[in-house]
Tab-separated table of C-alpha atoms (C1' of nucleotides) in Angstrom:
chain	number	residue	atom	x	y	z
A	14	MET	CA	0.025	0.052	-0.036
A	15	LYS	CA	1.337	3.442	-0.988
A	16	TRP	CA	0.899	6.762	0.555
A	17	LYS	CA	-1.700	7.850	-2.007
A	18	ALA	CA	-3.874	4.832	-1.449
A	19	LEU	CA	-4.461	5.545	2.215
A	20	ASP	CA	-7.199	8.008	1.794
A	21	ALA	CA	-9.224	5.544	-0.238
A	22	GLU	CA	-9.120	2.825	2.446
A	23	PRO	CA	-12.385	1.934	4.099
A	24	CYS	CA	-10.972	2.894	7.434
A	25	SER	CA	-11.090	6.289	9.088
A	26	ILE	CA	-7.831	5.838	10.864
A	27	ALA	CA	-6.039	5.146	7.527
A	28	ARG	CA	-7.768	8.132	5.952
A	29	THR	CA	-6.698	10.387	8.757
A	30	LEU	CA	-3.099	9.089	8.440
A	31	SER	CA	-3.050	10.164	4.820
A	32	PHE	CA	-2.673	13.680	6.313
A	33	VAL	CA	-0.997	13.127	9.632
A	34	GLY	CA	0.851	9.860	9.035
A	35	ASP	CA	4.319	11.307	9.430
A	36	ARG	CA	6.138	12.970	12.247
A	37	TRP	CA	6.567	16.410	10.700
A	38	SER	CA	2.911	16.811	9.920
A	39	LEU	CA	1.966	16.311	13.533
A	40	LEU	CA	4.741	18.492	14.815
A	41	VAL	CA	3.594	21.324	12.539
A	42	LEU	CA	0.049	20.865	13.868
A	43	ARG	CA	1.254	20.852	17.446
A	44	ASP	CA	2.900	24.227	16.796
A	45	CYS	CA	-0.258	25.516	15.182
A	46	PHE	CA	-2.081	24.859	18.414
A	47	LEU	CA	0.649	26.722	20.226
A	48	ARG	CA	-0.177	29.699	18.022
A	49	VAL	CA	2.776	29.486	15.662
A	50	ARG	CA	1.745	30.861	12.317
A	51	ARG	CA	4.639	31.880	10.184
A	52	PHE	CA	7.029	29.833	8.033
A	53	GLU	CA	10.176	31.088	9.593
A	54	GLU	CA	8.858	30.465	13.167
A	55	PHE	CA	7.835	26.885	12.281
A	56	GLN	CA	11.240	26.364	10.779
A	57	ARG	CA	13.151	27.835	13.722
A	58	ARG	CA	11.175	25.867	16.379
A	59	LEU	CA	11.032	22.543	14.598
A	60	GLY	CA	14.420	22.453	12.877
A	61	VAL	CA	12.680	20.871	9.961
A	62	THR	CA	14.131	21.235	6.507
A	63	ARG	CA	12.641	24.102	4.659
A	64	HIS	CA	11.253	22.267	1.683
A	65	ILE	CA	9.636	19.639	3.834
A	66	LEU	CA	8.011	22.395	5.841
A	67	ALA	CA	6.848	24.115	2.611
A	68	ASP	CA	5.457	20.818	1.405
A	69	ARG	CA	3.487	20.086	4.601
A	70	LEU	CA	2.062	23.520	4.783
A	71	LYS	CA	0.946	23.310	1.204
A	72	ARG	CA	-0.658	19.883	1.785
A	73	PHE	CA	-2.496	21.169	4.837
A	74	VAL	CA	-3.786	24.213	2.999
A	75	GLU	CA	-4.919	22.063	0.046
A	76	ALA	CA	-6.724	19.756	2.476
A	77	GLY	CA	-8.456	22.640	4.258
A	78	ILE	CA	-6.726	21.913	7.512
A	79	LEU	CA	-4.829	25.192	7.602
A	80	SER	CA	-5.750	28.420	5.793
A	81	ARG	CA	-3.110	30.735	4.335
A	82	VAL	CA	-3.951	34.298	5.020
A	83	ALA	CA	-2.114	37.481	4.067
A	84	TYR	CA	-0.969	39.539	7.018
A	85	GLN	CA	0.821	42.169	4.942
A	86	THR	CA	1.178	43.320	1.373
A	87	SER	CA	4.316	44.498	-0.461
A	88	PRO	CA	5.792	42.176	-0.110
A	89	GLU	CA	2.965	39.773	0.332
A	90	ARG	CA	3.400	37.646	3.401
A	91	HIS	CA	1.113	34.926	4.627
A	92	GLU	CA	0.542	33.013	7.845
A	93	TYR	CA	-1.065	29.693	8.482
A	94	VAL	CA	-4.045	29.260	10.827
A	95	LEU	CA	-6.085	26.309	11.743
A	96	THR	CA	-9.434	25.975	10.196
A	97	GLN	CA	-12.278	24.257	11.930
A	98	LYS	CA	-11.230	21.014	10.261
A	99	GLY	CA	-7.759	21.534	11.608
A	100	LEU	CA	-9.028	22.521	15.115
A	101	GLU	CA	-10.824	19.198	15.339
A	102	LEU	CA	-7.467	17.427	15.297
A	103	TYR	CA	-7.011	18.667	18.778
A	104	PRO	CA	-7.975	15.337	20.396
A	105	VAL	CA	-5.371	13.509	18.346
A	106	LEU	CA	-2.629	15.814	19.595
A	107	MET	CA	-3.925	15.749	23.187
A	108	ALA	CA	-4.136	11.978	23.205
A	109	MET	CA	-0.472	11.805	22.178
A	110	ALA	CA	0.485	14.405	24.778
A	111	ARG	CA	-1.297	12.402	27.418
A	112	TRP	CA	0.351	9.142	26.403
A	113	GLY	CA	3.784	10.783	26.299
A	114	ASP	CA	3.267	12.337	29.734
A	115	ALA	CA	2.294	8.938	31.082
A	116	TRP	CA	4.854	6.733	29.403
A	117	MET	CA	7.713	8.807	28.159
A	118	ASP	CA	8.511	10.854	31.288
A	119	ASP	CA	12.245	11.053	31.720
A	120	GLY	CA	11.779	11.516	35.484
A	121	ALA	CA	11.343	15.296	35.322
A	122	GLY	CA	7.591	15.371	35.068
A	123	PRO	CA	5.491	16.615	32.194
A	124	PRO	CA	7.014	19.358	30.033
A	125	LEU	CA	3.638	21.162	29.795
A	126	ARG	CA	0.561	21.320	31.953
A	127	TYR	CA	-2.864	22.155	30.753
A	128	ARG	CA	-5.549	24.293	32.528
A	129	HIS	CA	-9.140	24.034	31.592
A	130	ARG	CA	-10.360	27.677	31.788
A	131	PRO	CA	-14.025	26.970	32.282
A	132	CYS	CA	-13.418	24.861	35.391
A	133	GLY	CA	-10.120	26.456	36.313
A	134	HIS	CA	-8.246	23.122	37.046
A	135	HIS	CA	-5.193	21.487	35.746
A	136	PHE	CA	-6.402	18.450	33.842
A	137	THR	CA	-5.493	15.406	31.815
A	138	PRO	CA	-7.493	14.688	28.605
A	139	VAL	CA	-9.785	11.649	28.898
A	140	MET	CA	-11.455	9.939	26.021
A	141	CYS	CA	-15.062	9.431	26.930
A	142	CYS	CA	-18.336	7.866	25.494
A	143	SER	CA	-20.411	10.560	23.881
A	144	GLU	CA	-23.573	8.837	25.216
A	145	CYS	CA	-22.803	8.095	28.797
A	146	GLY	CA	-19.832	10.237	29.481
A	147	GLU	CA	-17.757	7.462	30.987
A	148	PRO	CA	-14.105	7.036	30.133
A	149	LEU	CA	-13.525	4.563	27.322
A	150	ASP	CA	-11.848	1.251	28.082
A	151	PRO	CA	-10.880	-0.486	24.781
A	152	ARG	CA	-12.094	-3.787	26.189
A	153	ALA	CA	-15.570	-2.321	26.685
A	154	VAL	CA	-15.975	-1.241	23.037
A	155	THR	CA	-17.466	-3.453	20.318
A	156	VAL	CA	-16.787	-2.750	16.688
A	157	GLU	CA	-19.591	-3.193	14.138
A	158	PRO	CA	-19.580	-2.705	10.366
A	159	GLY	CA	-20.861	0.749	9.359
A	160	PRO	CA	-22.627	1.927	6.210
A	161	GLY	CA	-19.271	2.881	4.689
A	162	LEU	CA	-17.845	-0.621	4.840
A	163	GLY	CA	-18.221	-2.403	1.517
A	164	SER	CA	-19.212	-6.028	1.756
A	165	GLU	CA	-15.880	-7.059	0.184
A	166	ASP	CA	-14.100	-5.181	2.988
A	167	ALA	CA	-15.732	-7.145	5.762
A	168	GLN	CA	-12.506	-9.032	6.394
A	169	LEU	CA	-11.254	-5.788	7.933
A	170	LEU	CA	-13.363	-6.579	10.953
A	171	PRO	CA	-12.010	-8.248	14.005
A	172	PRO	CA	-11.384	-11.959	13.364
A	173	ALA	CA	-13.053	-13.944	16.082
A	174	ARG	CA	-14.919	-11.894	18.618
A	175	GLN	CA	-16.207	-8.430	17.882
A	176	ASN	CA	-14.097	-6.890	20.527
A	177	PRO	CA	-11.349	-4.521	19.710
A	178	ALA	CA	-8.914	-4.874	22.487
A	179	SER	CA	-5.991	-7.098	23.460
B	10	MET	CA	15.944	17.116	13.861
B	11	LYS	CA	16.405	13.389	13.241
B	12	TRP	CA	14.131	10.443	14.122
B	13	LYS	CA	16.316	9.557	17.024
B	14	ALA	CA	16.328	12.896	18.647
B	15	LEU	CA	12.537	12.993	19.044
B	16	ASP	CA	12.294	11.032	22.234
B	17	ALA	CA	14.671	13.445	23.912
B	18	GLU	CA	12.527	16.546	23.056
B	19	PRO	CA	10.856	18.256	26.028
B	20	CYS	CA	7.500	17.649	24.454
B	21	SER	CA	5.281	14.652	25.107
B	22	ILE	CA	3.788	14.807	21.567
B	23	ALA	CA	7.279	14.580	20.034
B	24	ARG	CA	8.222	11.768	22.333
B	25	THR	CA	5.040	9.836	21.438
B	26	LEU	CA	5.800	10.412	17.840
B	27	SER	CA	9.146	8.738	18.242
B	28	PHE	CA	7.098	5.537	18.322
B	29	VAL	CA	4.007	6.328	16.235
B	30	GLY	CA	5.307	8.993	13.936
B	31	ASP	CA	4.797	7.006	10.729
B	32	ARG	CA	1.826	5.468	9.024
B	33	TRP	CA	2.735	1.885	9.334
B	34	SER	CA	3.152	1.971	13.058
B	35	LEU	CA	-0.176	3.330	13.546
B	36	LEU	CA	-1.852	0.925	11.116
B	37	VAL	CA	-0.164	-1.993	12.902
B	38	LEU	CA	-1.591	-0.694	16.246
B	39	ARG	CA	-4.985	-0.281	14.684
B	40	ASP	CA	-4.958	-3.970	13.741
B	41	CYS	CA	-3.732	-4.858	17.283
B	42	PHE	CA	-6.842	-3.282	18.616
B	43	LEU	CA	-8.831	-5.304	16.173
B	44	ARG	CA	-7.265	-8.413	17.713
B	45	VAL	CA	-4.800	-9.178	14.927
B	46	ARG	CA	-1.828	-10.917	16.491
B	47	ARG	CA	0.252	-12.774	14.014
B	48	PHE	CA	2.848	-11.664	11.492
B	49	GLU	CA	1.185	-13.261	8.480
B	50	GLU	CA	-2.162	-11.687	9.337
B	51	PHE	CA	-0.751	-8.246	9.805
B	52	GLN	CA	0.979	-8.646	6.515
B	53	ARG	CA	-2.017	-9.840	4.628
B	54	ARG	CA	-4.340	-7.186	6.082
B	55	LEU	CA	-2.011	-4.200	5.675
B	56	GLY	CA	-0.106	-5.058	2.553
B	57	VAL	CA	3.005	-3.724	4.235
B	58	THR	CA	6.318	-4.918	3.096
B	59	ARG	CA	7.516	-7.829	5.311
B	60	HIS	CA	10.718	-6.194	6.472
B	61	ILE	CA	9.061	-3.010	7.415
B	62	LEU	CA	6.505	-5.070	9.434
B	63	ALA	CA	9.192	-7.025	11.055
B	64	ASP	CA	11.032	-3.777	12.007
B	65	ARG	CA	7.865	-2.097	13.489
B	66	LEU	CA	7.016	-5.171	15.536
B	67	LYS	CA	10.492	-5.379	16.861
B	68	ARG	CA	10.472	-1.721	17.824
B	69	PHE	CA	7.160	-2.011	19.548
B	70	VAL	CA	8.299	-5.031	21.529
B	71	GLU	CA	11.512	-3.317	22.531
B	72	ALA	CA	9.388	-0.271	23.645
B	73	GLY	CA	7.043	-2.459	25.702
B	74	ILE	CA	4.011	-1.441	23.616
B	75	LEU	CA	3.493	-5.067	22.370
B	76	SER	CA	4.622	-8.221	23.945
B	77	ARG	CA	5.810	-11.205	21.954
B	78	VAL	CA	4.399	-14.375	23.394
B	79	ALA	CA	4.829	-17.976	22.185
B	80	TYR	CA	1.610	-19.720	21.056
B	81	GLN	CA	3.274	-22.979	20.115
B	82	THR	CA	6.577	-24.695	20.286
B	83	SER	CA	8.335	-26.875	17.579
B	84	PRO	CA	8.566	-24.745	15.627
B	85	GLU	CA	8.386	-21.790	17.985
B	86	ARG	CA	5.784	-19.362	16.917
B	87	HIS	CA	4.984	-16.085	18.508
B	88	GLU	CA	2.175	-13.587	18.493
B	89	TYR	CA	1.966	-9.953	19.362
B	90	VAL	CA	-0.401	-8.573	21.969
B	91	LEU	CA	-0.855	-5.142	23.340
B	92	THR	CA	0.582	-4.423	26.778
B	93	GLN	CA	-0.974	-1.887	29.114
B	94	LYS	CA	1.407	0.687	27.661
B	95	GLY	CA	0.064	-0.218	24.213
B	96	LEU	CA	-3.584	-0.314	25.333
B	97	GLU	CA	-3.268	3.186	26.485
B	98	LEU	CA	-2.636	4.329	22.970
B	99	TYR	CA	-6.327	3.650	22.281
B	100	PRO	CA	-7.393	7.365	22.602
B	101	VAL	CA	-4.903	8.260	19.858
B	102	LEU	CA	-6.451	5.764	17.443
B	103	MET	CA	-9.960	6.653	18.453
B	104	ALA	CA	-9.284	10.335	18.017
B	105	MET	CA	-8.048	9.624	14.514
B	106	ALA	CA	-11.034	7.381	13.744
B	107	ARG	CA	-13.364	10.172	14.939
B	108	TRP	CA	-11.747	12.787	12.770
B	109	GLY	CA	-11.722	10.482	9.714
B	110	ASP	CA	-15.433	9.853	10.298
B	111	ALA	CA	-16.134	13.507	10.475
B	112	TRP	CA	-13.924	14.857	7.765
B	113	MET	CA	-12.881	12.055	5.355
B	114	ASP	CA	-16.300	10.525	4.667
B	115	ASP	CA	-16.582	9.677	0.977
B	116	GLY	CA	-20.342	9.870	1.279
B	117	ALA	CA	-20.944	6.367	2.348
B	118	GLY	CA	-20.918	6.968	6.028
B	119	PRO	CA	-18.458	5.654	8.643
B	120	PRO	CA	-16.778	2.270	7.771
B	121	LEU	CA	-17.040	1.162	11.395
B	122	ARG	CA	-19.396	1.842	14.249
B	123	TYR	CA	-18.555	1.541	17.881
B	124	ARG	CA	-20.708	0.340	20.681
B	125	HIS	CA	-20.039	1.080	24.322
B	126	ARG	CA	-20.954	-2.170	26.082
B	127	PRO	CA	-21.486	-0.652	29.596
B	128	CYS	CA	-24.154	1.735	28.265
B	129	GLY	CA	-25.221	-0.120	25.204
B	130	HIS	CA	-25.105	2.796	22.778
B	131	HIS	CA	-23.334	3.502	19.623
B	132	PHE	CA	-21.074	6.450	20.400
B	133	THR	CA	-18.384	8.792	19.211
B	134	PRO	CA	-15.267	9.284	21.318
B	135	VAL	CA	-15.128	12.672	22.946
B	136	MET	CA	-12.007	14.168	24.656
B	137	CYS	CA	-13.027	15.504	27.984
B	138	CYS	CA	-11.462	17.333	30.941
B	139	SER	CA	-10.509	14.968	33.649
B	140	GLU	CA	-11.697	17.353	36.297
B	141	CYS	CA	-15.076	18.640	35.180
B	142	GLY	CA	-15.966	16.066	32.459
B	143	GLU	CA	-16.796	18.680	29.943
B	144	PRO	CA	-15.638	18.199	26.277
B	145	LEU	CA	-12.417	20.017	25.476
B	146	ASP	CA	-12.472	22.977	23.235
B	147	PRO	CA	-8.868	23.941	22.260
B	148	ARG	CA	-9.751	27.645	22.735
B	149	ALA	CA	-10.665	26.916	26.381
B	150	VAL	CA	-7.283	25.347	27.273
B	151	THR	CA	-4.299	27.237	28.634
B	152	VAL	CA	-0.844	25.825	28.376
B	153	GLU	CA	1.667	26.388	31.272
B	154	PRO	CA	5.222	25.125	31.707
B	155	GLY	CA	5.526	21.895	33.638
B	156	PRO	CA	8.313	20.582	35.841
B	157	GLY	CA	9.828	18.731	32.862
B	158	LEU	CA	10.356	21.889	30.818
B	159	GLY	CA	13.937	23.097	31.200
B	160	SER	CA	14.312	26.902	31.516
B	161	GLU	CA	16.233	26.964	28.210
B	162	ASP	CA	13.178	25.250	26.560
B	163	ALA	CA	10.809	28.001	27.546
B	164	GLN	CA	10.745	29.308	24.014
B	165	LEU	CA	8.636	26.179	23.122
B	166	LEU	CA	5.784	27.873	24.856
B	167	PRO	CA	3.131	29.752	22.987
B	168	PRO	CA	4.499	33.128	21.797
B	169	ALA	CA	2.188	35.863	22.852
B	170	ARG	CA	-0.867	34.658	24.820
B	171	GLN	CA	-0.789	31.342	26.802
B	172	ASN	CA	-3.517	29.924	24.829
B	173	PRO	CA	-3.033	26.976	22.451
B	174	ALA	CA	-5.613	27.462	19.787
B	175	SER	CA	-5.990	29.223	16.519
C	13	DT	C1'	24.299	51.184	-1.787
C	14	DG	C1'	24.582	47.507	1.366
C	15	DA	C1'	22.654	44.650	4.865
C	16	DC	C1'	18.467	42.376	6.493
C	17	DA	C1'	14.092	39.699	6.509
C	18	DA	C1'	10.420	36.285	5.038
C	19	DA	C1'	9.053	32.685	2.451
C	20	DG	C1'	10.257	29.755	-0.479
C	21	DT	C1'	13.082	26.799	-4.220
C	22	DT	C1'	16.997	24.039	-6.011
C	23	DC	C1'	20.540	20.562	-5.747
C	24	DC	C1'	22.722	16.587	-4.097
C	25	DA	C1'	23.685	13.015	-0.680
C	26	DA	C1'	21.604	9.966	2.865
C	27	DA	C1'	17.918	7.264	4.803
C	28	DA	C1'	13.682	4.838	4.428
C	29	DA	C1'	10.269	2.255	1.985
C	30	DG	C1'	8.574	-0.881	-1.842
C	31	DG	C1'	8.989	-5.314	-4.277
C	32	DA	C1'	10.275	-9.686	-4.949
C	33	DA	C1'	12.805	-13.662	-3.918
C	34	DC	C1'	15.075	-16.493	-0.460
C	35	DT	C1'	15.696	-18.993	4.140
C	36	DA	C1'	14.782	-21.748	8.474
C	37	DA	C1'	12.268	-24.963	11.075
C	38	DC	C1'	9.247	-27.813	11.285
C	39	DA	C1'	4.455	-30.687	9.716
C	40	DT	C1'	2.001	-33.324	6.592
C	41	DC	C1'	0.916	-35.749	2.523
C	42	DA	C1'	1.820	-39.333	-1.436
D	12	DT	C1'	11.685	-40.709	1.238
D	13	DG	C1'	10.778	-36.705	-1.138
D	14	DA	C1'	7.677	-32.992	-2.268
D	15	DT	C1'	4.731	-29.436	-0.527
D	16	DG	C1'	2.910	-26.277	2.861
D	17	DT	C1'	3.038	-22.892	6.785
D	18	DT	C1'	4.866	-19.199	9.585
D	19	DA	C1'	8.029	-15.786	10.456
D	20	DG	C1'	11.320	-13.689	8.980
D	21	DT	C1'	15.796	-11.941	6.021
D	22	DT	C1'	18.285	-10.316	1.897
D	23	DC	C1'	18.943	-7.637	-2.211
D	24	DC	C1'	18.018	-4.069	-5.253
D	25	DT	C1'	15.196	-0.094	-6.850
D	26	DT	C1'	12.434	3.821	-5.949
D	27	DT	C1'	10.778	7.475	-2.919
D	28	DT	C1'	11.375	10.505	0.702
D	29	DT	C1'	14.269	13.228	3.838
D	30	DG	C1'	18.338	15.927	5.383
D	31	DG	C1'	21.526	19.799	4.667
D	32	DA	C1'	23.113	23.612	2.701
D	33	DA	C1'	23.031	27.214	-0.624
D	34	DC	C1'	20.313	30.211	-3.585
D	35	DT	C1'	16.257	33.264	-5.062
D	36	DT	C1'	12.644	36.722	-4.897
D	37	DT	C1'	10.555	40.839	-3.167
D	38	DG	C1'	10.766	44.258	-0.548
D	39	DT	C1'	12.393	47.365	3.880
D	40	DC	C1'	15.612	50.080	6.477
D	41	DA	C1'	19.980	52.879	7.575
DNA sequence: TGACAAAGTTCCAAAAAGGAACTAACATCA
DNA sequence: TGATGTTAGTTCCTTTTTGGAACTTTGTCA
């Protein structure tokens, strides 16, 4: 399977990976959420090669994840800001931040802490059920075919039981 | 910045990406959550080249994300199962699945649906505040330096305001 | 005029991924 | 006994993607 084929897979994870399936894409998005907006600042902060950065920004703009807006004319300069589509990638980033805090700590504690302004507390992000609000345990979730799964793709489903956990 | 340097960054997202910062890693994990366990089955389902698959499985085992357990002797055969560390990557995958369902739908609807066994409903995963339980809006979250952020890394913080959103 | 800045682009070398065939260690079948 | 099959890899070579550094364009400022 090639890069290009990912967005045609009957799997929302694979389709999402067609945009964020490499480390630079996600680090660029991380910086977007930290309010970085300009080419030079992404480059300075990330240390990414300039043509890779240019490529990723272009792809994000084409995908509607970032929008490229002029902040001055003569010479024209643009900055990159998250669209709604981009903003909704926040849970992906927060899930990674949470896992890194839990499992990649070098002993110094978390590099960043997050405060939820509405309630005022430091928090950790928790993935919850939209219906009952309880935290999700992978062993308590059952996978079922959805309308977007072609009948010939049914082998993508879990083999024996219908339960997606270890 | 090279691959290897990622896990030394003072950023939990970057550290997490040192394991899941490529598409095959995440697709392998997706299949793990769908109860795929054996080399041949990963290979058949993913279409990934065999040596890439072997490499990713080895890295996951070394990282403690998967464990390699024998399921028969003579000849010895092993299968790969998620550890607790691996299971806790579930929110990352679910966040991607959710975003793909919302933004990469080809018109056919979601390929998979998820049912929360404790409450019995189909659901979507929602990232919530651990303290108040409310869904997280990126614009309502403030970032602060944590104990693991060296003073020389303070420039990683948001530039002007302390608010990580667009 | 010369230096500086932002946002890219170009060129070449190095690293990673794709593709296909090959290997090891057994089991089973004719 | 030899041929074939299965699982889990490994090896070799080609193609694609990155990394690194220099260069370009369009304009400002001193």
